[in-house]
Amino acid sequence: MHFQIINIHHYHAPKAFIGTGGFSIKKGLTSNTELEASITKAFCFNADQIYLLCDSSKIERNAYVQSVSLSQFTCLITDNPPDPVVLNELSVMGIITLSGETDQ
């Protein structure tokens, strides 16, 4: 598995779309495994713009392994808008938030 992560460092991406096990303003992105966190770090390191794909149930929820800071992200794409306090914090960090409304 280590060999695969090293190979990621050989590639450059103008845009990377990253999923996550969870994220919080305080801890940043968190993953469910060390391998997942390592892959996320490698892709974030080699991209010009990084987009976070995260359903609203993972916002302000932490998984097991801390991976990268939110400051590396350009945009959060989610299903429902985050809590206004979180939305404001993201805005202060310069992170654009795009969300859609789900029918209930």
PDB file of N, CA and C in Angstrom:
ATOM      1  N   MET A   1       0.813  -1.193   0.000  1.00  0.00           N
ATOM      2  CA  MET A   1       0.000   0.000   0.000  1.00  0.00           C
ATOM      3  C   MET A   1       0.864   1.268   0.000  1.00  0.00           C
ATOM      4  N   HIS A   2       1.979   1.239   0.675  1.00  0.00           N
ATOM      5  CA  HIS A   2       2.853   2.409   0.735  1.00  0.00           C
ATOM      6  C   HIS A   2       3.298   2.821  -0.667  1.00  0.00           C
ATOM      7  N   PHE A   3       3.561   1.854  -1.530  1.00  0.00           N
ATOM      8  CA  PHE A   3       3.983   2.123  -2.905  1.00  0.00           C
ATOM      9  C   PHE A   3       2.929   2.938  -3.659  1.00  0.00           C
ATOM     10  N   GLN A   4       1.653   2.647  -3.454  1.00  0.00           N
ATOM     11  CA  GLN A   4       0.581   3.367  -4.130  1.00  0.00           C
ATOM     12  C   GLN A   4       0.557   4.837  -3.714  1.00  0.00           C
ATOM     13  N   ILE A   5       0.756   5.117  -2.461  1.00  0.00           N
ATOM     14  CA  ILE A   5       0.742   6.496  -1.970  1.00  0.00           C
ATOM     15  C   ILE A   5       1.937   7.265  -2.545  1.00  0.00           C
ATOM     16  N   ILE A   6       3.084   6.631  -2.609  1.00  0.00           N
ATOM     17  CA  ILE A   6       4.252   7.281  -3.198  1.00  0.00           C
ATOM     18  C   ILE A   6       3.963   7.655  -4.645  1.00  0.00           C
ATOM     19  N   ASN A   7       3.295   6.793  -5.385  1.00  0.00           N
ATOM     20  CA  ASN A   7       2.975   7.090  -6.783  1.00  0.00           C
ATOM     21  C   ASN A   7       2.068   8.298  -6.929  1.00  0.00           C
ATOM     22  N   ILE A   8       1.205   8.550  -6.003  1.00  0.00           N
ATOM     23  CA  ILE A   8       0.333   9.719  -6.050  1.00  0.00           C
ATOM     24  C   ILE A   8       1.164  10.990  -6.127  1.00  0.00           C
ATOM     25  N   HIS A   9       2.304  11.010  -5.465  1.00  0.00           N
ATOM     26  CA  HIS A   9       3.164  12.190  -5.456  1.00  0.00           C
ATOM     27  C   HIS A   9       3.762  12.513  -6.824  1.00  0.00           C
ATOM     28  N   HIS A  10       3.674  11.588  -7.774  1.00  0.00           N
ATOM     29  CA  HIS A  10       4.204  11.818  -9.121  1.00  0.00           C
ATOM     30  C   HIS A  10       3.207  12.556 -10.008  1.00  0.00           C
ATOM     31  N   TYR A  11       1.997  12.761  -9.541  1.00  0.00           N
ATOM     32  CA  TYR A  11       0.949  13.357 -10.361  1.00  0.00           C
ATOM     33  C   TYR A  11       0.578  14.740  -9.850  1.00  0.00           C
ATOM     34  N   HIS A  12       0.134  15.581 -10.787  1.00  0.00           N
ATOM     35  CA  HIS A  12      -0.363  16.905 -10.437  1.00  0.00           C
ATOM     36  C   HIS A  12      -1.797  17.018 -10.923  1.00  0.00           C
ATOM     37  N   ALA A  13      -2.655  17.627 -10.128  1.00  0.00           N
ATOM     38  CA  ALA A  13      -4.046  17.837 -10.529  1.00  0.00           C
ATOM     39  C   ALA A  13      -4.387  19.309 -10.378  1.00  0.00           C
ATOM     40  N   PRO A  14      -4.939  19.934 -11.422  1.00  0.00           N
ATOM     41  CA  PRO A  14      -5.376  21.322 -11.268  1.00  0.00           C
ATOM     42  C   PRO A  14      -6.498  21.425 -10.228  1.00  0.00           C
ATOM     43  N   LYS A  15      -7.361  20.391 -10.196  1.00  0.00           N
ATOM     44  CA  LYS A  15      -8.460  20.357  -9.225  1.00  0.00           C
ATOM     45  C   LYS A  15      -8.565  18.950  -8.648  1.00  0.00           C
ATOM     46  N   ALA A  16      -8.746  18.875  -7.344  1.00  0.00           N
ATOM     47  CA  ALA A  16      -8.958  17.583  -6.682  1.00  0.00           C
ATOM     48  C   ALA A  16     -10.270  17.645  -5.915  1.00  0.00           C
ATOM     49  N   PHE A  17     -11.049  16.590  -6.007  1.00  0.00           N
ATOM     50  CA  PHE A  17     -12.311  16.476  -5.283  1.00  0.00           C
ATOM     51  C   PHE A  17     -12.121  15.398  -4.231  1.00  0.00           C
ATOM     52  N   ILE A  18     -12.177  15.808  -2.965  1.00  0.00           N
ATOM     53  CA  ILE A  18     -11.820  14.946  -1.848  1.00  0.00           C
ATOM     54  C   ILE A  18     -13.046  14.662  -0.979  1.00  0.00           C
ATOM     55  N   GLY A  19     -13.257  13.400  -0.662  1.00  0.00           N
ATOM     56  CA  GLY A  19     -14.283  13.011   0.305  1.00  0.00           C
ATOM     57  C   GLY A  19     -13.655  12.895   1.675  1.00  0.00           C
ATOM     58  N   THR A  20     -14.480  12.728   2.698  1.00  0.00           N
ATOM     59  CA  THR A  20     -13.959  12.665   4.054  1.00  0.00           C
ATOM     60  C   THR A  20     -14.876  11.860   4.966  1.00  0.00           C
ATOM     61  N   GLY A  21     -14.305  11.341   6.034  1.00  0.00           N
ATOM     62  CA  GLY A  21     -15.095  10.655   7.054  1.00  0.00           C
ATOM     63  C   GLY A  21     -15.806  11.658   7.940  1.00  0.00           C
ATOM     64  N   GLY A  22     -15.278  12.868   7.999  1.00  0.00           N
ATOM     65  CA  GLY A  22     -15.866  13.946   8.788  1.00  0.00           C
ATOM     66  C   GLY A  22     -14.935  15.137   8.788  1.00  0.00           C
ATOM     67  N   PHE A  23     -15.454  16.270   9.228  1.00  0.00           N
ATOM     68  CA  PHE A  23     -14.586  17.430   9.415  1.00  0.00           C
ATOM     69  C   PHE A  23     -15.195  18.358  10.447  1.00  0.00           C
ATOM     70  N   SER A  24     -14.303  19.105  11.068  1.00  0.00           N
ATOM     71  CA  SER A  24     -14.737  20.138  12.010  1.00  0.00           C
ATOM     72  C   SER A  24     -13.827  21.345  11.828  1.00  0.00           C
ATOM     73  N   ILE A  25     -14.335  22.486  12.232  1.00  0.00           N
ATOM     74  CA  ILE A  25     -13.536  23.714  12.152  1.00  0.00           C
ATOM     75  C   ILE A  25     -12.261  23.543  12.969  1.00  0.00           C
ATOM     76  N   LYS A  26     -12.359  22.928  14.122  1.00  0.00           N
ATOM     77  CA  LYS A  26     -11.214  22.788  15.025  1.00  0.00           C
ATOM     78  C   LYS A  26     -10.192  21.748  14.553  1.00  0.00           C
ATOM     79  N   LYS A  27     -10.653  20.587  14.085  1.00  0.00           N
ATOM     80  CA  LYS A  27      -9.746  19.483  13.743  1.00  0.00           C
ATOM     81  C   LYS A  27      -9.425  19.369  12.256  1.00  0.00           C
ATOM     82  N   GLY A  28     -10.202  20.013  11.391  1.00  0.00           N
ATOM     83  CA  GLY A  28     -10.004  19.850   9.956  1.00  0.00           C
ATOM     84  C   GLY A  28     -10.608  18.534   9.497  1.00  0.00           C
ATOM     85  N   LEU A  29     -10.035  17.973   8.430  1.00  0.00           N
ATOM     86  CA  LEU A  29     -10.544  16.707   7.902  1.00  0.00           C
ATOM     87  C   LEU A  29     -10.077  15.550   8.763  1.00  0.00           C
ATOM     88  N   THR A  30     -10.967  14.587   8.903  1.00  0.00           N
ATOM     89  CA  THR A  30     -10.609  13.361   9.603  1.00  0.00           C
ATOM     90  C   THR A  30     -11.044  12.176   8.752  1.00  0.00           C
ATOM     91  N   SER A  31     -10.313  11.094   8.895  1.00  0.00           N
ATOM     92  CA  SER A  31     -10.556   9.884   8.105  1.00  0.00           C
ATOM     93  C   SER A  31     -10.785   8.711   9.037  1.00  0.00           C
ATOM     94  N   ASN A  32     -11.289   7.634   8.465  1.00  0.00           N
ATOM     95  CA  ASN A  32     -11.561   6.442   9.264  1.00  0.00           C
ATOM     96  C   ASN A  32     -10.356   5.531   9.417  1.00  0.00           C
ATOM     97  N   THR A  33      -9.349   5.677   8.537  1.00  0.00           N
ATOM     98  CA  THR A  33      -8.140   4.851   8.640  1.00  0.00           C
ATOM     99  C   THR A  33      -6.906   5.705   8.345  1.00  0.00           C
ATOM    100  N   GLU A  34      -5.741   5.216   8.779  1.00  0.00           N
ATOM    101  CA  GLU A  34      -4.492   5.911   8.491  1.00  0.00           C
ATOM    102  C   GLU A  34      -4.200   5.924   6.995  1.00  0.00           C
ATOM    103  N   LEU A  35      -4.530   4.838   6.292  1.00  0.00           N
ATOM    104  CA  LEU A  35      -4.305   4.780   4.849  1.00  0.00           C
ATOM    105  C   LEU A  35      -5.137   5.841   4.137  1.00  0.00           C
ATOM    106  N   GLU A  36      -6.393   5.936   4.505  1.00  0.00           N
ATOM    107  CA  GLU A  36      -7.284   6.944   3.922  1.00  0.00           C
ATOM    108  C   GLU A  36      -6.734   8.352   4.158  1.00  0.00           C
ATOM    109  N   ALA A  37      -6.274   8.628   5.368  1.00  0.00           N
ATOM    110  CA  ALA A  37      -5.709   9.936   5.702  1.00  0.00           C
ATOM    111  C   ALA A  37      -4.454  10.211   4.876  1.00  0.00           C
ATOM    112  N   SER A  38      -3.617   9.212   4.684  1.00  0.00           N
ATOM    113  CA  SER A  38      -2.387   9.376   3.896  1.00  0.00           C
ATOM    114  C   SER A  38      -2.695   9.672   2.434  1.00  0.00           C
ATOM    115  N   ILE A  39      -3.683   9.006   1.887  1.00  0.00           N
ATOM    116  CA  ILE A  39      -4.070   9.236   0.496  1.00  0.00           C
ATOM    117  C   ILE A  39      -4.632  10.648   0.337  1.00  0.00           C
ATOM    118  N   THR A  40      -5.468  11.063   1.283  1.00  0.00           N
ATOM    119  CA  THR A  40      -6.028  12.421   1.245  1.00  0.00           C
ATOM    120  C   THR A  40      -4.911  13.461   1.287  1.00  0.00           C
ATOM    121  N   LYS A  41      -3.952  13.283   2.187  1.00  0.00           N
ATOM    122  CA  LYS A  41      -2.823  14.217   2.280  1.00  0.00           C
ATOM    123  C   LYS A  41      -2.059  14.285   0.967  1.00  0.00           C
ATOM    124  N   ALA A  42      -1.803  13.135   0.354  1.00  0.00           N
ATOM    125  CA  ALA A  42      -1.033  13.094  -0.892  1.00  0.00           C
ATOM    126  C   ALA A  42      -1.762  13.826  -2.011  1.00  0.00           C
ATOM    127  N   PHE A  43      -3.053  13.593  -2.160  1.00  0.00           N
ATOM    128  CA  PHE A  43      -3.804  14.282  -3.209  1.00  0.00           C
ATOM    129  C   PHE A  43      -3.874  15.781  -2.943  1.00  0.00           C
ATOM    130  N   CYS A  44      -4.068  16.176  -1.704  1.00  0.00           N
ATOM    131  CA  CYS A  44      -4.139  17.603  -1.377  1.00  0.00           C
ATOM    132  C   CYS A  44      -2.809  18.306  -1.638  1.00  0.00           C
ATOM    133  N   PHE A  45      -1.731  17.621  -1.394  1.00  0.00           N
ATOM    134  CA  PHE A  45      -0.397  18.190  -1.601  1.00  0.00           C
ATOM    135  C   PHE A  45      -0.139  18.494  -3.075  1.00  0.00           C
ATOM    136  N   ASN A  46      -0.738  17.716  -3.974  1.00  0.00           N
ATOM    137  CA  ASN A  46      -0.433  17.814  -5.395  1.00  0.00           C
ATOM    138  C   ASN A  46      -1.526  18.465  -6.232  1.00  0.00           C
ATOM    139  N   ALA A  47      -2.410  19.204  -5.632  1.00  0.00           N
ATOM    140  CA  ALA A  47      -3.491  19.849  -6.379  1.00  0.00           C
ATOM    141  C   ALA A  47      -3.439  21.360  -6.184  1.00  0.00           C
ATOM    142  N   ASP A  48      -3.835  22.086  -7.241  1.00  0.00           N
ATOM    143  CA  ASP A  48      -3.888  23.546  -7.149  1.00  0.00           C
ATOM    144  C   ASP A  48      -5.117  24.011  -6.369  1.00  0.00           C
ATOM    145  N   GLN A  49      -6.250  23.408  -6.664  1.00  0.00           N
ATOM    146  CA  GLN A  49      -7.503  23.743  -5.979  1.00  0.00           C
ATOM    147  C   GLN A  49      -8.089  22.451  -5.435  1.00  0.00           C
ATOM    148  N   ILE A  50      -8.564  22.525  -4.197  1.00  0.00           N
ATOM    149  CA  ILE A  50      -9.095  21.317  -3.560  1.00  0.00           C
ATOM    150  C   ILE A  50     -10.534  21.578  -3.135  1.00  0.00           C
ATOM    151  N   TYR A  51     -11.420  20.692  -3.581  1.00  0.00           N
ATOM    152  CA  TYR A  51     -12.842  20.771  -3.280  1.00  0.00           C
ATOM    153  C   TYR A  51     -13.197  19.649  -2.317  1.00  0.00           C
ATOM    154  N   LEU A  52     -13.876  19.996  -1.245  1.00  0.00           N
ATOM    155  CA  LEU A  52     -14.302  19.018  -0.257  1.00  0.00           C
ATOM    156  C   LEU A  52     -15.733  18.596  -0.543  1.00  0.00           C
ATOM    157  N   LEU A  53     -15.933  17.304  -0.756  1.00  0.00           N
ATOM    158  CA  LEU A  53     -17.260  16.733  -0.964  1.00  0.00           C
ATOM    159  C   LEU A  53     -17.678  16.071   0.339  1.00  0.00           C
ATOM    160  N   CYS A  54     -18.756  16.558   0.932  1.00  0.00           N
ATOM    161  CA  CYS A  54     -19.117  16.065   2.252  1.00  0.00           C
ATOM    162  C   CYS A  54     -20.609  16.225   2.490  1.00  0.00           C
ATOM    163  N   ASP A  55     -21.290  15.122   2.821  1.00  0.00           N
ATOM    164  CA  ASP A  55     -22.706  15.287   3.149  1.00  0.00           C
ATOM    165  C   ASP A  55     -22.818  15.944   4.527  1.00  0.00           C
ATOM    166  N   SER A  56     -23.923  16.609   4.744  1.00  0.00           N
ATOM    167  CA  SER A  56     -24.086  17.449   5.939  1.00  0.00           C
ATOM    168  C   SER A  56     -24.000  16.680   7.252  1.00  0.00           C
ATOM    169  N   SER A  57     -24.222  15.377   7.231  1.00  0.00           N
ATOM    170  CA  SER A  57     -24.136  14.597   8.478  1.00  0.00           C
ATOM    171  C   SER A  57     -22.701  14.490   8.996  1.00  0.00           C
ATOM    172  N   LYS A  58     -21.714  14.798   8.162  1.00  0.00           N
ATOM    173  CA  LYS A  58     -20.300  14.698   8.552  1.00  0.00           C
ATOM    174  C   LYS A  58     -19.702  16.026   8.995  1.00  0.00           C
ATOM    175  N   ILE A  59     -20.477  17.102   8.892  1.00  0.00           N
ATOM    176  CA  ILE A  59     -19.982  18.425   9.269  1.00  0.00           C
ATOM    177  C   ILE A  59     -19.981  18.551  10.786  1.00  0.00           C
ATOM    178  N   GLU A  60     -18.839  18.964  11.318  1.00  0.00           N
ATOM    179  CA  GLU A  60     -18.600  19.073  12.752  1.00  0.00           C
ATOM    180  C   GLU A  60     -18.661  17.711  13.444  1.00  0.00           C
ATOM    181  N   ARG A  61     -18.288  16.669  12.706  1.00  0.00           N
ATOM    182  CA  ARG A  61     -18.155  15.316  13.237  1.00  0.00           C
ATOM    183  C   ARG A  61     -16.739  14.847  12.910  1.00  0.00           C
ATOM    184  N   ASN A  62     -16.076  14.277  13.883  1.00  0.00           N
ATOM    185  CA  ASN A  62     -14.709  13.820  13.666  1.00  0.00           C
ATOM    186  C   ASN A  62     -14.646  12.305  13.570  1.00  0.00           C
ATOM    187  N   ALA A  63     -13.883  11.822  12.575  1.00  0.00           N
ATOM    188  CA  ALA A  63     -13.578  10.402  12.464  1.00  0.00           C
ATOM    189  C   ALA A  63     -12.312  10.146  13.299  1.00  0.00           C
ATOM    190  N   TYR A  64     -11.623   9.051  13.042  1.00  0.00           N
ATOM    191  CA  TYR A  64     -10.539   8.613  13.926  1.00  0.00           C
ATOM    192  C   TYR A  64      -9.184   9.254  13.696  1.00  0.00           C
ATOM    193  N   VAL A  65      -8.838   9.541  12.432  1.00  0.00           N
ATOM    194  CA  VAL A  65      -7.482   9.986  12.116  1.00  0.00           C
ATOM    195  C   VAL A  65      -7.529  11.372  11.475  1.00  0.00           C
ATOM    196  N   GLN A  66      -6.823  12.309  12.076  1.00  0.00           N
ATOM    197  CA  GLN A  66      -6.765  13.659  11.529  1.00  0.00           C
ATOM    198  C   GLN A  66      -5.915  13.634  10.257  1.00  0.00           C
ATOM    199  N   SER A  67      -6.390  14.312   9.179  1.00  0.00           N
ATOM    200  CA  SER A  67      -5.613  14.260   7.943  1.00  0.00           C
ATOM    201  C   SER A  67      -5.115  15.627   7.488  1.00  0.00           C
ATOM    202  N   VAL A  68      -5.982  16.540   7.058  1.00  0.00           N
ATOM    203  CA  VAL A  68      -5.514  17.840   6.572  1.00  0.00           C
ATOM    204  C   VAL A  68      -6.350  18.977   7.141  1.00  0.00           C
ATOM    205  N   SER A  69      -5.771  20.149   7.111  1.00  0.00           N
ATOM    206  CA  SER A  69      -6.428  21.359   7.593  1.00  0.00           C
ATOM    207  C   SER A  69      -7.462  21.851   6.587  1.00  0.00           C
ATOM    208  N   LEU A  70      -8.507  22.462   7.079  1.00  0.00           N
ATOM    209  CA  LEU A  70      -9.515  23.052   6.190  1.00  0.00           C
ATOM    210  C   LEU A  70      -8.951  24.199   5.367  1.00  0.00           C
ATOM    211  N   SER A  71      -7.895  24.827   5.835  1.00  0.00           N
ATOM    212  CA  SER A  71      -7.324  25.979   5.136  1.00  0.00           C
ATOM    213  C   SER A  71      -6.829  25.623   3.731  1.00  0.00           C
ATOM    214  N   GLN A  72      -6.657  24.343   3.441  1.00  0.00           N
ATOM    215  CA  GLN A  72      -6.194  23.925   2.120  1.00  0.00           C
ATOM    216  C   GLN A  72      -7.316  23.897   1.082  1.00  0.00           C
ATOM    217  N   PHE A  73      -8.569  24.024   1.517  1.00  0.00           N
ATOM    218  CA  PHE A  73      -9.701  23.842   0.612  1.00  0.00           C
ATOM    219  C   PHE A  73     -10.192  25.146   0.006  1.00  0.00           C
ATOM    220  N   THR A  74     -10.631  25.034  -1.238  1.00  0.00           N
ATOM    221  CA  THR A  74     -11.199  26.146  -1.987  1.00  0.00           C
ATOM    222  C   THR A  74     -12.701  26.223  -1.756  1.00  0.00           C
ATOM    223  N   CYS A  75     -13.335  25.046  -1.676  1.00  0.00           N
ATOM    224  CA  CYS A  75     -14.792  24.997  -1.690  1.00  0.00           C
ATOM    225  C   CYS A  75     -15.295  23.749  -0.956  1.00  0.00           C
ATOM    226  N   LEU A  76     -16.407  23.900  -0.247  1.00  0.00           N
ATOM    227  CA  LEU A  76     -17.144  22.785   0.344  1.00  0.00           C
ATOM    228  C   LEU A  76     -18.392  22.567  -0.497  1.00  0.00           C
ATOM    229  N   ILE A  77     -18.597  21.352  -0.957  1.00  0.00           N
ATOM    230  CA  ILE A  77     -19.811  20.986  -1.694  1.00  0.00           C
ATOM    231  C   ILE A  77     -20.561  19.986  -0.829  1.00  0.00           C
ATOM    232  N   THR A  78     -21.794  20.346  -0.453  1.00  0.00           N
ATOM    233  CA  THR A  78     -22.560  19.517   0.475  1.00  0.00           C
ATOM    234  C   THR A  78     -24.041  19.522   0.109  1.00  0.00           C
ATOM    235  N   ASP A  79     -24.800  18.642   0.735  1.00  0.00           N
ATOM    236  CA  ASP A  79     -26.219  18.531   0.399  1.00  0.00           C
ATOM    237  C   ASP A  79     -27.078  19.609   1.058  1.00  0.00           C
ATOM    238  N   ASN A  80     -26.822  19.903   2.306  1.00  0.00           N
ATOM    239  CA  ASN A  80     -27.577  20.919   3.052  1.00  0.00           C
ATOM    240  C   ASN A  80     -26.612  21.948   3.623  1.00  0.00           C
ATOM    241  N   PRO A  81     -27.017  23.188   3.728  1.00  0.00           N
ATOM    242  CA  PRO A  81     -26.118  24.204   4.275  1.00  0.00           C
ATOM    243  C   PRO A  81     -25.706  23.866   5.708  1.00  0.00           C
ATOM    244  N   PRO A  82     -24.456  24.142   6.056  1.00  0.00           N
ATOM    245  CA  PRO A  82     -24.015  23.934   7.440  1.00  0.00           C
ATOM    246  C   PRO A  82     -24.677  24.929   8.386  1.00  0.00           C
ATOM    247  N   ASP A  83     -24.527  24.680   9.652  1.00  0.00           N
ATOM    248  CA  ASP A  83     -24.955  25.601  10.693  1.00  0.00           C
ATOM    249  C   ASP A  83     -24.372  26.982  10.386  1.00  0.00           C
ATOM    250  N   PRO A  84     -25.125  28.065  10.645  1.00  0.00           N
ATOM    251  CA  PRO A  84     -24.629  29.420  10.332  1.00  0.00           C
ATOM    252  C   PRO A  84     -23.272  29.755  10.940  1.00  0.00           C
ATOM    253  N   VAL A  85     -22.987  29.246  12.127  1.00  0.00           N
ATOM    254  CA  VAL A  85     -21.685  29.513  12.763  1.00  0.00           C
ATOM    255  C   VAL A  85     -20.569  28.861  11.941  1.00  0.00           C
ATOM    256  N   VAL A  86     -20.786  27.613  11.511  1.00  0.00           N
ATOM    257  CA  VAL A  86     -19.799  26.904  10.688  1.00  0.00           C
ATOM    258  C   VAL A  86     -19.668  27.599   9.334  1.00  0.00           C
ATOM    259  N   LEU A  87     -20.776  27.970   8.750  1.00  0.00           N
ATOM    260  CA  LEU A  87     -20.772  28.663   7.461  1.00  0.00           C
ATOM    261  C   LEU A  87     -19.954  29.949   7.548  1.00  0.00           C
ATOM    262  N   ASN A  88     -20.124  30.695   8.615  1.00  0.00           N
ATOM    263  CA  ASN A  88     -19.362  31.925   8.823  1.00  0.00           C
ATOM    264  C   ASN A  88     -17.866  31.623   8.965  1.00  0.00           C
ATOM    265  N   GLU A  89     -17.510  30.606   9.745  1.00  0.00           N
ATOM    266  CA  GLU A  89     -16.100  30.247   9.928  1.00  0.00           C
ATOM    267  C   GLU A  89     -15.458  29.858   8.595  1.00  0.00           C
ATOM    268  N   LEU A  90     -16.184  29.087   7.796  1.00  0.00           N
ATOM    269  CA  LEU A  90     -15.666  28.698   6.481  1.00  0.00           C
ATOM    270  C   LEU A  90     -15.453  29.928   5.603  1.00  0.00           C
ATOM    271  N   SER A  91     -16.411  30.836   5.648  1.00  0.00           N
ATOM    272  CA  SER A  91     -16.312  32.063   4.872  1.00  0.00           C
ATOM    273  C   SER A  91     -15.097  32.891   5.286  1.00  0.00           C
ATOM    274  N   VAL A  92     -14.861  33.000   6.570  1.00  0.00           N
ATOM    275  CA  VAL A  92     -13.703  33.738   7.090  1.00  0.00           C
ATOM    276  C   VAL A  92     -12.403  33.108   6.576  1.00  0.00           C
ATOM    277  N   MET A  93     -12.403  31.770   6.432  1.00  0.00           N
ATOM    278  CA  MET A  93     -11.221  31.065   5.918  1.00  0.00           C
ATOM    279  C   MET A  93     -11.093  31.182   4.396  1.00  0.00           C
ATOM    280  N   GLY A  94     -12.095  31.792   3.751  1.00  0.00           N
ATOM    281  CA  GLY A  94     -12.060  31.930   2.304  1.00  0.00           C
ATOM    282  C   GLY A  94     -12.591  30.715   1.562  1.00  0.00           C
ATOM    283  N   ILE A  95     -13.306  29.856   2.275  1.00  0.00           N
ATOM    284  CA  ILE A  95     -13.860  28.646   1.664  1.00  0.00           C
ATOM    285  C   ILE A  95     -15.286  28.927   1.212  1.00  0.00           C
ATOM    286  N   ILE A  96     -15.542  28.725  -0.066  1.00  0.00           N
ATOM    287  CA  ILE A  96     -16.882  28.893  -0.633  1.00  0.00           C
ATOM    288  C   ILE A  96     -17.693  27.648  -0.284  1.00  0.00           C
ATOM    289  N   THR A  97     -18.948  27.817   0.072  1.00  0.00           N
ATOM    290  CA  THR A  97     -19.816  26.685   0.370  1.00  0.00           C
ATOM    291  C   THR A  97     -20.932  26.622  -0.661  1.00  0.00           C
ATOM    292  N   LEU A  98     -21.042  25.463  -1.314  1.00  0.00           N
ATOM    293  CA  LEU A  98     -22.127  25.209  -2.266  1.00  0.00           C
ATOM    294  C   LEU A  98     -22.967  24.088  -1.688  1.00  0.00           C
ATOM    295  N   SER A  99     -24.290  24.304  -1.641  1.00  0.00           N
ATOM    296  CA  SER A  99     -25.155  23.255  -1.106  1.00  0.00           C
ATOM    297  C   SER A  99     -26.446  23.212  -1.890  1.00  0.00           C
ATOM    298  N   GLY A 100     -27.072  22.067  -1.863  1.00  0.00           N
ATOM    299  CA  GLY A 100     -28.368  21.886  -2.476  1.00  0.00           C
ATOM    300  C   GLY A 100     -29.353  21.520  -1.385  1.00  0.00           C
ATOM    301  N   GLU A 101     -30.594  21.699  -1.652  1.00  0.00           N
ATOM    302  CA  GLU A 101     -31.624  21.324  -0.686  1.00  0.00           C
ATOM    303  C   GLU A 101     -32.154  19.952  -1.068  1.00  0.00           C
ATOM    304  N   THR A 102     -32.385  19.101  -0.077  1.00  0.00           N
ATOM    305  CA  THR A 102     -32.966  17.789  -0.340  1.00  0.00           C
ATOM    306  C   THR A 102     -34.440  17.804  -0.026  1.00  0.00           C
ATOM    307  N   ASP A 103     -35.224  17.094  -0.803  1.00  0.00           N
ATOM    308  CA  ASP A 103     -36.670  16.988  -0.528  1.00  0.00           C
ATOM    309  C   ASP A 103     -36.887  16.039   0.634  1.00  0.00           C
ATOM    310  N   GLN A 104     -37.781  16.415   1.525  1.00  0.00           N
ATOM    311  CA  GLN A 104     -38.052  15.550   2.669  1.00  0.00           C
ATOM    312  C   GLN A 104     -39.476  15.093   2.641  1.00  0.00           C
TER     313      GLN A 104
END
